[in-house]
Amino acid sequence: EILFKQPESSHRGDCPICCLPVPLDAEKSIIQTCCSEIICKGCDHANKMREIEGKLSFKCPFCRRPVPREKRFRDKQRMKRLEVNDPVAMRYKGKDLCKKGEYDSAFGYLMKAAELGELEAQYSLAGMYRDGDGVEKDEGMEMYHLEEAAIGGHPFARHN
């Protein structure tokens, strides 16, 4: 019964600035490296326009920390988020490692993120069990992670 119940909002949550649901299309939102908050592109754009018009330095629209220009500084901020067990940062690290083919390390990050309630990590773990990436193929574990993601409202998991 819980699997088929309609979720109250998107699995991606609400934009912390405008309080509207974050679009399902990831291209219409942005994740901040400083605080791991997912902001809708509308709020991000409005913040950039305010900063340009006011000749202000670029800062995160949520936490107001300066936005790092160089990749090494962004990576340093991501590492800080990982150190405090931020599930979104863990998911991104896991997905980056998957792209590089480092499935064993990716599995650890995704599993930790899933334990902390990150639905995208649950869905990614289901894919790893389906394809046998870094783990043995296991239909039971694939279904478990798909169901967990679906119960949380993940649209692709609900459709599977």
Coordinates of C-alpha atoms in Angstrom, one line a residue:
E1 CA 0.0 0.0 0.0
I2 CA 2.8 2.5 0.9
L3 CA 4.5 1.8 -2.4
F4 CA 1.5 3.0 -4.4
K5 CA 0.7 6.1 -2.3
Q6 CA 1.3 9.4 -4.1
P7 CA 4.1 11.4 -2.5
E8 CA 3.3 14.8 -1.0
S9 CA 6.2 16.4 -3.0
S10 CA 8.9 15.6 -5.4
H11 CA 11.7 13.3 -4.3
R12 CA 14.1 16.2 -5.0
G13 CA 12.3 18.4 -2.4
D14 CA 11.5 22.1 -2.5
C15 CA 13.8 24.9 -3.4
P16 CA 14.9 26.3 0.0
I17 CA 14.6 29.9 -1.3
C18 CA 11.2 30.1 -3.2
C19 CA 9.7 26.9 -1.5
L20 CA 8.4 25.6 -4.9
P21 CA 9.1 22.0 -5.8
V22 CA 12.5 21.5 -7.5
P23 CA 11.8 20.4 -11.1
L24 CA 12.3 16.7 -11.9
D25 CA 14.5 17.7 -14.8
A26 CA 18.0 18.1 -13.3
E27 CA 18.8 20.7 -16.0
K28 CA 16.4 23.1 -14.4
S29 CA 18.2 23.1 -11.0
I30 CA 21.7 23.6 -9.7
I31 CA 23.5 22.1 -6.7
Q32 CA 25.7 24.4 -4.6
T33 CA 29.1 22.9 -3.7
C34 CA 29.3 24.9 -0.5
C35 CA 26.1 23.7 1.2
S36 CA 24.9 20.8 -1.1
E37 CA 21.5 22.6 -1.5
I38 CA 19.6 22.1 -4.7
I39 CA 18.3 25.5 -5.9
C40 CA 15.9 26.0 -8.8
K41 CA 17.4 27.8 -11.7
G42 CA 15.0 30.7 -11.3
C43 CA 16.3 31.5 -7.8
D44 CA 19.9 31.1 -9.0
H45 CA 19.2 33.4 -11.9
A46 CA 17.5 36.0 -9.7
N47 CA 20.5 35.9 -7.3
K48 CA 23.0 36.4 -10.1
M49 CA 21.0 39.3 -11.6
R50 CA 20.9 40.9 -8.1
E51 CA 24.6 40.5 -7.8
I52 CA 25.4 41.9 -11.2
E53 CA 23.1 44.9 -10.9
G54 CA 24.4 45.7 -7.4
K55 CA 28.1 45.0 -8.5
L56 CA 28.3 42.5 -5.7
S57 CA 30.6 39.5 -5.4
F58 CA 29.1 36.1 -6.4
K59 CA 27.8 34.2 -3.5
C60 CA 25.7 31.1 -2.9
P61 CA 22.0 32.1 -2.9
F62 CA 21.3 29.9 0.1
C63 CA 24.3 30.1 2.5
R64 CA 25.9 33.3 1.1
R65 CA 29.4 31.8 1.0
P66 CA 31.6 33.1 -1.9
V67 CA 31.3 30.9 -5.0
P68 CA 34.7 29.4 -5.8
R69 CA 35.9 30.0 -9.4
E70 CA 38.5 27.2 -9.5
K71 CA 37.8 23.5 -9.6
R72 CA 40.3 22.7 -6.8
F73 CA 38.4 25.0 -4.4
R74 CA 35.0 23.5 -5.4
D75 CA 36.5 20.0 -4.8
K76 CA 37.8 21.2 -1.4
Q77 CA 34.2 22.3 -0.5
R78 CA 32.8 19.0 -1.6
M79 CA 35.3 17.2 0.6
K80 CA 34.1 19.2 3.6
R81 CA 30.6 18.2 2.8
L82 CA 31.7 14.5 2.7
E83 CA 33.4 14.8 6.0
V84 CA 30.2 15.9 7.7
N85 CA 28.3 13.0 6.1
D86 CA 26.2 15.0 3.7
P87 CA 24.1 12.5 1.8
V88 CA 23.9 14.6 -1.4
A89 CA 27.6 15.1 -1.5
M90 CA 28.1 11.3 -1.0
R91 CA 25.8 10.6 -3.8
Y92 CA 27.6 12.9 -6.2
K93 CA 31.0 11.4 -5.1
G94 CA 29.6 7.9 -5.7
K95 CA 28.2 8.8 -9.1
D96 CA 31.5 10.5 -10.1
L97 CA 33.4 7.3 -9.1
C98 CA 30.9 5.2 -11.1
K99 CA 31.7 7.3 -14.2
K100 CA 35.4 6.6 -13.7
G101 CA 34.7 2.9 -13.3
E102 CA 35.7 2.8 -9.6
Y103 CA 32.6 0.8 -8.6
D104 CA 33.9 -0.6 -5.3
S105 CA 34.5 2.9 -3.9
A106 CA 31.3 4.2 -5.5
F107 CA 29.3 1.5 -3.8
G108 CA 30.5 2.6 -0.4
Y109 CA 29.5 6.2 -0.9
L110 CA 26.2 5.4 -2.5
M111 CA 25.4 2.9 0.3
K112 CA 26.1 5.5 3.0
A113 CA 24.0 8.1 1.2
A114 CA 21.2 5.6 0.8
E115 CA 21.3 4.8 4.6
L116 CA 21.0 8.5 5.2
G117 CA 17.8 8.7 3.1
E118 CA 19.1 9.8 -0.3
L119 CA 16.6 8.5 -2.9
E120 CA 18.8 9.0 -5.9
A121 CA 21.5 6.9 -4.2
Q122 CA 18.9 4.1 -3.7
Y123 CA 18.1 4.2 -7.4
S124 CA 21.7 4.2 -8.4
L125 CA 22.3 1.2 -6.1
A126 CA 19.5 -0.7 -7.8
G127 CA 21.2 -0.1 -11.1
M128 CA 24.5 -1.4 -9.8
Y129 CA 22.8 -4.6 -8.6
R130 CA 21.0 -4.9 -11.9
D131 CA 24.2 -4.5 -14.0
G132 CA 26.6 -6.1 -11.6
D133 CA 28.8 -3.0 -11.4
G134 CA 31.1 -3.6 -8.4
V135 CA 28.7 -6.1 -6.9
E136 CA 27.3 -9.4 -7.9
K137 CA 24.1 -9.2 -9.8
D138 CA 21.3 -9.6 -7.3
E139 CA 17.7 -9.2 -8.4
G140 CA 16.5 -9.2 -4.8
M141 CA 18.8 -6.3 -3.8
E142 CA 17.9 -4.5 -7.0
M143 CA 14.2 -4.7 -6.1
Y144 CA 14.8 -3.7 -2.5
H145 CA 16.6 -0.5 -3.5
L146 CA 14.0 0.2 -6.3
E147 CA 11.2 -0.2 -3.7
E148 CA 12.9 2.1 -1.2
A149 CA 13.4 4.8 -3.9
A150 CA 9.8 4.3 -5.1
I151 CA 8.3 4.6 -1.6
G152 CA 10.2 7.8 -1.2
G153 CA 8.7 9.1 -4.4
H154 CA 11.5 8.7 -7.0
P155 CA 9.6 8.9 -10.3
F156 CA 11.8 6.5 -12.3
A157 CA 11.8 3.9 -9.5
R158 CA 8.0 4.2 -9.3
H159 CA 7.8 3.6 -13.1
N160 CA 10.1 0.5 -13.0

